PDB file of C-alpha atoms in Angstrom:
ATOM      1  CA  MET A  41       6.075 -20.711 -33.363  1.00 64.00           C
ATOM      2  CA  THR A  42       5.269 -24.202 -32.214  1.00 62.00           C
ATOM      3  CA  ILE A  43       5.990 -25.523 -28.670  1.00 63.00           C
ATOM      4  CA  ASP A  44       7.040 -29.183 -28.547  1.00 54.00           C
ATOM      5  CA  ALA A  45       3.902 -31.144 -27.481  1.00 48.00           C
ATOM      6  CA  ASP A  46       5.371 -34.663 -27.857  1.00 46.00           C
ATOM      7  CA  ASN A  47       7.975 -34.549 -24.834  1.00 47.00           C
ATOM      8  CA  PRO A  48       7.139 -31.349 -22.776  1.00 47.00           C
ATOM      9  CA  ALA A  49       8.946 -32.317 -19.796  1.00 46.00           C
ATOM     10  CA  PRO A  50      11.583 -34.689 -19.664  1.00 42.00           C
ATOM     11  CA  VAL A  51      13.938 -35.261 -16.889  1.00 38.00           C
ATOM     12  CA  PRO A  52      17.456 -34.492 -18.023  1.00 43.00           C
ATOM     13  CA  ALA A  53      20.591 -36.271 -16.700  1.00 44.00           C
ATOM     14  CA  GLY A  54      21.097 -33.540 -14.000  1.00 44.00           C
ATOM     15  CA  GLY A  55      17.613 -34.468 -12.581  1.00 42.00           C
ATOM     16  CA  ARG A  56      16.216 -30.946 -13.178  1.00 43.00           C
ATOM     17  CA  ARG A  57      13.016 -31.037 -15.012  1.00 46.00           C
ATOM     18  CA  ARG A  58      12.049 -28.773 -18.056  1.00 55.00           C
ATOM     19  CA  GLU A  59       9.372 -26.550 -18.394  1.00 65.00           C
ATOM     20  CA  THR A  60       5.854 -27.754 -18.781  1.00 82.00           C
ATOM     21  CA  LEU A  61       3.813 -26.977 -21.804  1.00 86.00           C
ATOM     22  CA  SER A  62       1.515 -24.856 -19.897  1.00 86.00           C
ATOM     23  CA  SER A  63       4.598 -22.980 -18.355  1.00 90.00           C
ATOM     24  CA  GLN A  64       6.212 -22.505 -21.426  1.00 91.00           C
ATOM     25  CA  VAL A  65       3.163 -20.934 -23.046  1.00 93.00           C
ATOM     26  CA  ILE A  66       2.500 -18.561 -19.791  1.00 93.00           C
ATOM     27  CA  ARG A  67       6.341 -17.546 -20.176  1.00 92.00           C
ATOM     28  CA  THR A  68       5.732 -16.804 -24.028  1.00 93.00           C
ATOM     29  CA  LEU A  69       2.408 -14.727 -23.517  1.00 94.00           C
ATOM     30  CA  ALA A  70       3.793 -12.906 -20.343  1.00 91.00           C
ATOM     31  CA  ASP A  71       6.976 -11.899 -22.581  1.00 92.00           C
ATOM     32  CA  ARG A  72       4.776 -10.644 -25.260  1.00 93.00           C
ATOM     33  CA  ILE A  73       2.670  -8.550 -22.830  1.00 91.00           C
ATOM     34  CA  ARG A  74       5.747  -7.089 -21.056  1.00 87.00           C
ATOM     35  CA  GLN A  75       7.372  -6.284 -24.605  1.00 88.00           C
ATOM     36  CA  GLY A  76       4.321  -4.434 -25.694  1.00 87.00           C
ATOM     37  CA  GLU A  77       3.735  -6.992 -28.600  1.00 92.00           C
ATOM     38  CA  TYR A  78       0.500  -7.374 -26.835  1.00 92.00           C
ATOM     39  CA  SER A  79      -0.215  -3.653 -25.492  1.00 90.00           C
ATOM     40  CA  ARG A  80      -2.129  -2.799 -22.531  1.00 88.00           C
ATOM     41  CA  GLY A  81      -5.877  -2.789 -23.124  1.00 89.00           C
ATOM     42  CA  SER A  82      -5.785  -4.917 -26.163  1.00 92.00           C
ATOM     43  CA  GLN A  83      -7.282  -8.383 -26.564  1.00 94.00           C
ATOM     44  CA  LEU A  84      -5.423 -11.523 -26.527  1.00 94.00           C
ATOM     45  CA  PRO A  85      -5.830 -13.597 -29.606  1.00 94.00           C
ATOM     46  CA  THR A  86      -8.565 -16.142 -29.423  1.00 93.00           C
ATOM     47  CA  GLU A  87      -7.913 -19.572 -28.026  1.00 92.00           C
ATOM     48  CA  LYS A  88      -8.137 -20.859 -31.709  1.00 93.00           C
ATOM     49  CA  VAL A  89      -5.502 -18.644 -32.800  1.00 95.00           C
ATOM     50  CA  LEU A  90      -2.969 -19.448 -29.960  1.00 94.00           C
ATOM     51  CA  ILE A  91      -3.795 -23.192 -30.254  1.00 94.00           C
ATOM     52  CA  ASP A  92      -2.896 -22.877 -34.131  1.00 94.00           C
ATOM     53  CA  GLU A  93       0.184 -20.901 -33.580  1.00 93.00           C
ATOM     54  CA  LEU A  94       1.678 -22.697 -30.373  1.00 93.00           C
ATOM     55  CA  GLY A  95       0.764 -25.948 -31.500  1.00 93.00           C
ATOM     56  CA  VAL A  96      -0.847 -26.927 -28.152  1.00 93.00           C
ATOM     57  CA  SER A  97      -4.047 -27.971 -26.792  1.00 93.00           C
ATOM     58  CA  ARG A  98      -6.994 -26.018 -25.576  1.00 91.00           C
ATOM     59  CA  THR A  99      -6.527 -27.054 -21.961  1.00 92.00           C
ATOM     60  CA  VAL A 100      -3.086 -25.746 -22.110  1.00 93.00           C
ATOM     61  CA  VAL A 101      -4.023 -22.411 -23.604  1.00 93.00           C
ATOM     62  CA  ARG A 102      -6.960 -22.100 -20.829  1.00 92.00           C
ATOM     63  CA  GLU A 103      -4.234 -22.901 -18.020  1.00 90.00           C
ATOM     64  CA  ALA A 104      -2.025 -20.360 -19.265  1.00 91.00           C
ATOM     65  CA  ILE A 105      -4.680 -17.745 -19.590  1.00 92.00           C
ATOM     66  CA  ALA A 106      -5.779 -18.788 -16.052  1.00 89.00           C
ATOM     67  CA  ASN A 107      -2.400 -18.227 -14.821  1.00 88.00           C
ATOM     68  CA  LEU A 108      -1.931 -14.806 -16.470  1.00 90.00           C
ATOM     69  CA  ARG A 109      -5.173 -13.681 -15.027  1.00 87.00           C
ATOM     70  CA  ALA A 110      -4.141 -14.613 -11.447  1.00 81.00           C
ATOM     71  CA  SER A 111      -0.638 -12.930 -12.098  1.00 80.00           C
ATOM     72  CA  GLY A 112      -2.615  -9.814 -12.794  1.00 82.00           C
ATOM     73  CA  LEU A 113      -1.591  -9.561 -16.471  1.00 89.00           C
ATOM     74  CA  VAL A 114      -4.892 -10.057 -18.116  1.00 91.00           C
ATOM     75  CA  SER A 115      -8.543  -9.871 -17.506  1.00 90.00           C
ATOM     76  CA  ILE A 116     -11.179 -11.924 -18.751  1.00 89.00           C
ATOM     77  CA  GLN A 117     -14.533 -10.344 -20.197  1.00 87.00           C
ATOM     78  CA  HIS A 118     -16.763 -13.223 -20.395  1.00 82.00           C
ATOM     79  CA  GLY A 119     -18.065 -14.282 -23.697  1.00 80.00           C
ATOM     80  CA  VAL A 120     -15.728 -11.545 -25.312  1.00 88.00           C
ATOM     81  CA  GLY A 121     -12.195 -12.847 -24.426  1.00 89.00           C
ATOM     82  CA  ALA A 122      -8.884 -12.086 -22.406  1.00 92.00           C
ATOM     83  CA  PHE A 123      -7.397  -8.634 -22.439  1.00 93.00           C
ATOM     84  CA  VAL A 124      -4.217  -7.200 -21.182  1.00 92.00           C
ATOM     85  CA  ARG A 125      -4.850  -5.122 -18.081  1.00 90.00           C
ATOM     86  CA  ASP A 126      -3.904  -1.494 -18.411  1.00 84.00           C
ATOM     87  CA  ASP A 127      -1.626  -1.775 -15.341  1.00 76.00           C
ATOM     88  CA  ALA A 128      -0.169  -4.930 -16.643  1.00 73.00           C
ATOM     89  CA  GLY A 129       3.602  -5.204 -15.833  1.00 63.00           C
ATOM     90  CA  ILE A 130       3.653  -2.418 -13.448  1.00 63.00           C
ATOM     91  CA  PRO A 131       4.779  -3.809 -10.188  1.00 60.00           C
ATOM     92  CA  PRO A 132       2.593  -2.922  -6.993  1.00 58.00           C
ATOM     93  CA  PHE A 133       3.833  -0.473  -4.625  1.00 56.00           C
ATOM     94  CA  ARG A 134       5.170  -1.896  -1.381  1.00 60.00           C
ATOM     95  CA  LEU A 135       7.596  -0.931   1.307  1.00 55.00           C
ATOM     96  CA  ALA A 136       9.981  -4.272   1.953  1.00 57.00           C
ATOM     97  CA  PRO A 137       9.220  -5.030   5.465  1.00 54.00           C
ATOM     98  CA  GLU A 138      13.113  -6.465   5.770  1.00 49.00           C
ATOM     99  CA  ARG A 139      13.996  -2.866   4.934  1.00 50.00           C
ATOM    100  CA  LEU A 140      11.961  -0.957   7.463  1.00 46.00           C
ATOM    101  CA  THR A 141      14.060  -2.366  10.192  1.00 48.00           C
ATOM    102  CA  MET A 142      16.373   0.307   9.356  1.00 51.00           C
ATOM    103  CA  VAL A 143      15.336   3.932  10.806  1.00 54.00           C
ATOM    104  CA  GLU A 144      16.325   5.600   7.695  1.00 63.00           C
ATOM    105  CA  ASN A 145      13.931   3.747   5.684  1.00 67.00           C
ATOM    106  CA  GLN A 146      11.249   4.522   8.344  1.00 71.00           C
ATOM    107  CA  LEU A 147      12.097   8.095   7.846  1.00 78.00           C
ATOM    108  CA  LYS A 148      11.408   7.814   4.003  1.00 80.00           C
ATOM    109  CA  GLY A 149       8.084   6.279   4.789  1.00 78.00           C
ATOM    110  CA  LEU A 150       7.266   9.141   7.152  1.00 83.00           C
ATOM    111  CA  GLU A 151       8.197  11.685   4.479  1.00 86.00           C
ATOM    112  CA  LEU A 152       5.838   9.913   2.097  1.00 87.00           C
ATOM    113  CA  ARG A 153       3.211  10.039   4.844  1.00 89.00           C
ATOM    114  CA  ILE A 154       3.620  13.726   4.931  1.00 92.00           C
ATOM    115  CA  GLY A 155       2.920  14.386   1.380  1.00 92.00           C
ATOM    116  CA  ILE A 156      -0.208  11.991   1.268  1.00 92.00           C
ATOM    117  CA  GLU A 157      -1.837  12.900   4.535  1.00 94.00           C
ATOM    118  CA  SER A 158      -1.596  16.472   4.371  1.00 96.00           C
ATOM    119  CA  GLU A 159      -3.482  16.515   1.133  1.00 97.00           C
ATOM    120  CA  ALA A 160      -5.947  14.397   2.784  1.00 96.00           C
ATOM    121  CA  ALA A 161      -6.569  16.537   5.588  1.00 98.00           C
ATOM    122  CA  ALA A 162      -7.152  19.519   3.161  1.00 98.00           C
ATOM    123  CA  LEU A 163      -9.921  17.318   1.260  1.00 98.00           C
ATOM    124  CA  ALA A 164     -11.211  16.436   4.706  1.00 98.00           C
ATOM    125  CA  ALA A 165     -11.779  20.049   5.439  1.00 98.00           C
ATOM    126  CA  GLU A 166     -13.594  20.503   2.104  1.00 98.00           C
ATOM    127  CA  ARG A 167     -15.763  17.222   2.355  1.00 98.00           C
ATOM    128  CA  ARG A 168     -16.250  16.090   5.940  1.00 97.00           C
ATOM    129  CA  THR A 169     -19.582  15.054   7.188  1.00 97.00           C
ATOM    130  CA  GLN A 170     -20.752  15.147  10.824  1.00 97.00           C
ATOM    131  CA  VAL A 171     -20.256  11.570  11.095  1.00 97.00           C
ATOM    132  CA  ASP A 172     -16.633  12.098  10.129  1.00 97.00           C
ATOM    133  CA  LEU A 173     -16.103  14.817  12.770  1.00 97.00           C
ATOM    134  CA  ASP A 174     -17.773  12.562  15.430  1.00 97.00           C
ATOM    135  CA  ALA A 175     -15.506   9.689  14.620  1.00 96.00           C
ATOM    136  CA  MET A 176     -12.353  11.796  14.834  1.00 97.00           C
ATOM    137  CA  ALA A 177     -13.335  13.527  18.291  1.00 97.00           C
ATOM    138  CA  ALA A 178     -14.131   9.818  19.484  1.00 96.00           C
ATOM    139  CA  VAL A 179     -10.513   8.764  18.564  1.00 95.00           C
ATOM    140  CA  CYS A 180      -9.142  11.846  20.344  1.00 96.00           C
ATOM    141  CA  ASP A 181     -11.096  10.760  23.399  1.00 96.00           C
ATOM    142  CA  ALA A 182      -9.733   7.383  23.290  1.00 93.00           C
ATOM    143  CA  MET A 183      -6.346   8.527  23.188  1.00 93.00           C
ATOM    144  CA  ASP A 184      -6.730  10.576  26.216  1.00 94.00           C
ATOM    145  CA  ASP A 185      -7.707   7.361  27.923  1.00 92.00           C
ATOM    146  CA  ALA A 186      -4.478   5.795  26.406  1.00 88.00           C
ATOM    147  CA  ILE A 187      -2.289   8.507  27.757  1.00 90.00           C
ATOM    148  CA  ARG A 188      -4.106   8.123  31.262  1.00 90.00           C
ATOM    149  CA  ASP A 189      -3.657   4.194  31.449  1.00 88.00           C
ATOM    150  CA  VAL A 190      -0.156   4.341  29.698  1.00 83.00           C
ATOM    151  CA  VAL A 191      -1.408   2.073  26.788  1.00 79.00           C
ATOM    152  CA  ARG A 192       1.786   1.490  24.846  1.00 71.00           C
ATOM    153  CA  ASP A 193       0.750   1.055  21.500  1.00 68.00           C
ATOM    154  CA  SER A 194      -0.190   3.203  18.490  1.00 68.00           C
ATOM    155  CA  GLN A 195      -3.779   2.096  17.722  1.00 81.00           C
ATOM    156  CA  THR A 196      -5.630   5.457  18.706  1.00 88.00           C
ATOM    157  CA  ASP A 197      -2.733   7.273  16.561  1.00 89.00           C
ATOM    158  CA  PHE A 198      -3.429   4.996  13.736  1.00 86.00           C
ATOM    159  CA  GLU A 199      -7.117   5.248  13.917  1.00 90.00           C
ATOM    160  CA  PHE A 200      -7.319   9.228  13.988  1.00 94.00           C
ATOM    161  CA  HIS A 201      -5.340   9.097  10.699  1.00 93.00           C
ATOM    162  CA  CYS A 202      -7.677   6.543   9.342  1.00 91.00           C
ATOM    163  CA  ALA A 203     -10.281   8.769  10.202  1.00 95.00           C
ATOM    164  CA  VAL A 204      -8.988  11.793   8.484  1.00 96.00           C
ATOM    165  CA  ALA A 205      -8.319   9.627   5.234  1.00 94.00           C
ATOM    166  CA  LYS A 206     -12.135   8.549   5.258  1.00 95.00           C
ATOM    167  CA  ALA A 207     -13.221  12.210   5.709  1.00 97.00           C
ATOM    168  CA  SER A 208     -11.394  12.916   2.534  1.00 97.00           C
ATOM    169  CA  GLN A 209     -14.237  10.905   0.879  1.00 96.00           C
ATOM    170  CA  ASN A 210     -11.355   9.446  -1.644  1.00 95.00           C
ATOM    171  CA  GLU A 211     -10.936   5.760  -1.116  1.00 91.00           C
ATOM    172  CA  HIS A 212      -7.686   5.683  -2.306  1.00 90.00           C
ATOM    173  CA  PHE A 213      -6.346   8.137   0.371  1.00 89.00           C
ATOM    174  CA  PHE A 214      -7.518   5.705   2.948  1.00 86.00           C
ATOM    175  CA  GLY A 215      -6.470   2.732   1.042  1.00 85.00           C
ATOM    176  CA  ILE A 216      -2.778   3.990   1.058  1.00 83.00           C
ATOM    177  CA  PHE A 217      -2.641   5.394   4.446  1.00 80.00           C
ATOM    178  CA  ASN A 218      -4.083   1.947   5.615  1.00 76.00           C
ATOM    179  CA  TYR A 219      -1.216   0.312   3.868  1.00 74.00           C
ATOM    180  CA  LEU A 220       1.615   2.685   5.162  1.00 72.00           C
ATOM    181  CA  GLY A 221       0.157   2.998   8.549  1.00 66.00           C
ATOM    182  CA  GLU A 222      -0.123  -0.674   9.200  1.00 60.00           C
ATOM    183  CA  THR A 223       3.226  -1.094   7.782  1.00 62.00           C
ATOM    184  CA  LEU A 224       5.239   1.559   9.453  1.00 62.00           C
ATOM    185  CA  MET A 225       3.418   2.250  12.895  1.00 60.00           C
ATOM    186  CA  PRO A 226       4.083  -1.017  14.396  1.00 46.00           C
ATOM    187  CA  ARG A 227       7.844  -0.463  13.980  1.00 45.00           C
ATOM    188  CA  MET A 228       7.609   2.792  15.448  1.00 51.00           C
ATOM    189  CA  ARG A 229       5.925   1.697  18.606  1.00 51.00           C
ATOM    190  CA  LEU A 230       8.809  -0.691  19.175  1.00 47.00           C
ATOM    191  CA  GLN A 231      10.789   2.599  20.009  1.00 54.00           C
ATOM    192  CA  THR A 232       8.888   3.499  22.766  1.00 56.00           C
ATOM    193  CA  LYS A 233       8.806   0.431  24.888  1.00 61.00           C
ATOM    194  CA  ASP A 234      11.760   1.521  26.937  1.00 63.00           C
ATOM    195  CA  VAL A 235      10.476   5.167  27.524  1.00 71.00           C
ATOM    196  CA  GLU A 236       9.630   6.013  31.055  1.00 84.00           C
ATOM    197  CA  ASP A 237       5.915   6.478  31.599  1.00 83.00           C
ATOM    198  CA  ALA A 238       5.968  10.142  32.306  1.00 88.00           C
ATOM    199  CA  VAL A 239       7.893  10.878  29.127  1.00 83.00           C
ATOM    200  CA  PHE A 240       5.738   8.724  27.172  1.00 83.00           C
ATOM    201  CA  GLN A 241       2.344  10.163  28.536  1.00 88.00           C
ATOM    202  CA  ALA A 242       3.812  13.673  27.625  1.00 90.00           C
ATOM    203  CA  ASN A 243       4.791  12.694  24.313  1.00 86.00           C
ATOM    204  CA  LEU A 244       1.581  11.090  23.655  1.00 89.00           C
ATOM    205  CA  ALA A 245      -0.332  14.166  24.948  1.00 93.00           C
ATOM    206  CA  ARG A 246       1.419  16.169  22.559  1.00 93.00           C
ATOM    207  CA  VAL A 247       0.659  14.240  19.561  1.00 92.00           C
ATOM    208  CA  ASN A 248      -3.043  14.176  20.643  1.00 95.00           C
ATOM    209  CA  ALA A 249      -2.829  17.924  20.944  1.00 96.00           C
ATOM    210  CA  GLU A 250      -1.640  18.104  17.469  1.00 96.00           C
ATOM    211  CA  HIS A 251      -4.302  15.699  16.403  1.00 97.00           C
ATOM    212  CA  ARG A 252      -7.126  18.180  17.985  1.00 97.00           C
ATOM    213  CA  LEU A 253      -5.634  21.235  15.767  1.00 97.00           C
ATOM    214  CA  VAL A 254      -5.841  19.055  12.715  1.00 98.00           C
ATOM    215  CA  LEU A 255      -9.507  18.355  13.753  1.00 98.00           C
ATOM    216  CA  ALA A 256     -10.319  21.874  14.647  1.00 98.00           C
ATOM    217  CA  ALA A 257      -9.230  22.937  11.070  1.00 98.00           C
ATOM    218  CA  ILE A 258     -11.254  20.321   9.602  1.00 98.00           C
ATOM    219  CA  ALA A 259     -14.302  21.131  11.418  1.00 98.00           C
ATOM    220  CA  GLU A 260     -13.889  24.778  10.563  1.00 98.00           C
ATOM    221  CA  ARG A 261     -13.660  23.860   6.866  1.00 98.00           C
ATOM    222  CA  ASN A 262     -10.167  25.318   6.942  1.00 98.00           C
ATOM    223  CA  ILE A 263      -8.667  23.598   3.871  1.00 98.00           C
ATOM    224  CA  ASP A 264      -5.375  25.432   4.083  1.00 98.00           C
ATOM    225  CA  GLY A 265      -5.220  25.180   7.912  1.00 98.00           C
ATOM    226  CA  ALA A 266      -5.907  21.515   7.882  1.00 98.00           C
ATOM    227  CA  ARG A 267      -3.269  20.930   5.282  1.00 98.00           C
ATOM    228  CA  LEU A 268      -0.951  22.922   7.378  1.00 98.00           C
ATOM    229  CA  ALA A 269      -1.746  21.570  10.840  1.00 97.00           C
ATOM    230  CA  MET A 270      -1.363  17.676   9.446  1.00 97.00           C
ATOM    231  CA  ARG A 271       1.935  18.595   7.719  1.00 96.00           C
ATOM    232  CA  GLN A 272       3.085  20.100  10.885  1.00 96.00           C
ATOM    233  CA  HIS A 273       2.288  17.134  13.168  1.00 94.00           C
ATOM    234  CA  LEU A 274       4.081  14.920  11.026  1.00 93.00           C
ATOM    235  CA  THR A 275       7.120  16.998  10.217  1.00 93.00           C
ATOM    236  CA  VAL A 276       7.520  17.037  14.052  1.00 89.00           C
ATOM    237  CA  SER A 277       7.409  13.291  14.100  1.00 83.00           C
ATOM    238  CA  ARG A 278      10.007  13.401  11.415  1.00 84.00           C
ATOM    239  CA  ASP A 279      12.201  15.719  13.289  1.00 86.00           C
ATOM    240  CA  ARG A 280      12.193  13.693  16.296  1.00 78.00           C
ATOM    241  CA  MET A 281      13.148  10.477  14.305  1.00 75.00           C
ATOM    242  CA  ILE A 282      16.104  12.560  13.055  1.00 78.00           C
ATOM    243  CA  GLU A 283      16.878  13.597  16.312  1.00 76.00           C
ATOM    244  CA  ARG A 284      17.080  10.044  17.396  1.00 67.00           C
ATOM    245  CA  MET A 285      19.314   8.988  14.658  1.00 65.00           C
ATOM    246  CA  ARG A 286      21.683  11.734  15.580  1.00 73.00           C
ATOM    247  CA  ARG A 287      21.934  10.484  18.990  1.00 69.00           C
ATOM    248  CA  GLY A 288      22.276   6.891  17.609  1.00 61.00           C
ATOM    249  CA  GLY A 289      19.187   5.553  19.671  1.00 51.00           C
TER     250      GLY A 289
END
């Protein structure tokens, strides 16, 4: 296969520029990776092999490899070469913000949290340190202050769940909760802006009481109890959301 290097990007009559040489090489190599011709974990052909096969310059090949690296398809081992990443072609998990404006999709996100955070709480009960317990207790105390002052945000709620995830001693639980919490909680916060102060305080007090039940189970190293307490806490939130959906609010 040889890419036309003599006239890589003429402007046709329609005024639309054709692909540059580097773009053509990027597309060719990316297609080979996605189609499995270059399998995950394998080393890409050397620069010389690609230059000879594609009929392009070393500069073009290097630009293409740099782009594939930036796109997450390849990694570079200096002095060795370029390798197809093990996760090449797998799209990163994300919740589309435009879809989360719908309550139904917030509900799906909350259901995902139930599964993830229940297990994080169980691991926290097994692995927590005193520092972890102190952090969770401090957040519960801060939420008491927020209740008293009618602070209408979800920051202390978010911080408690972060503290539980950290106590699992598994950075992946913390990473995915941090993403889910930052994505979902601001939208859930908007639903409280028109709630009367007394009702808001009562709801937040119930939430914090549930937090303290989770904390107590973790402190006692009650693995099953921590898992159940977290599941019940988030399930109640899910059920309230379902009820709002039924009422059309």
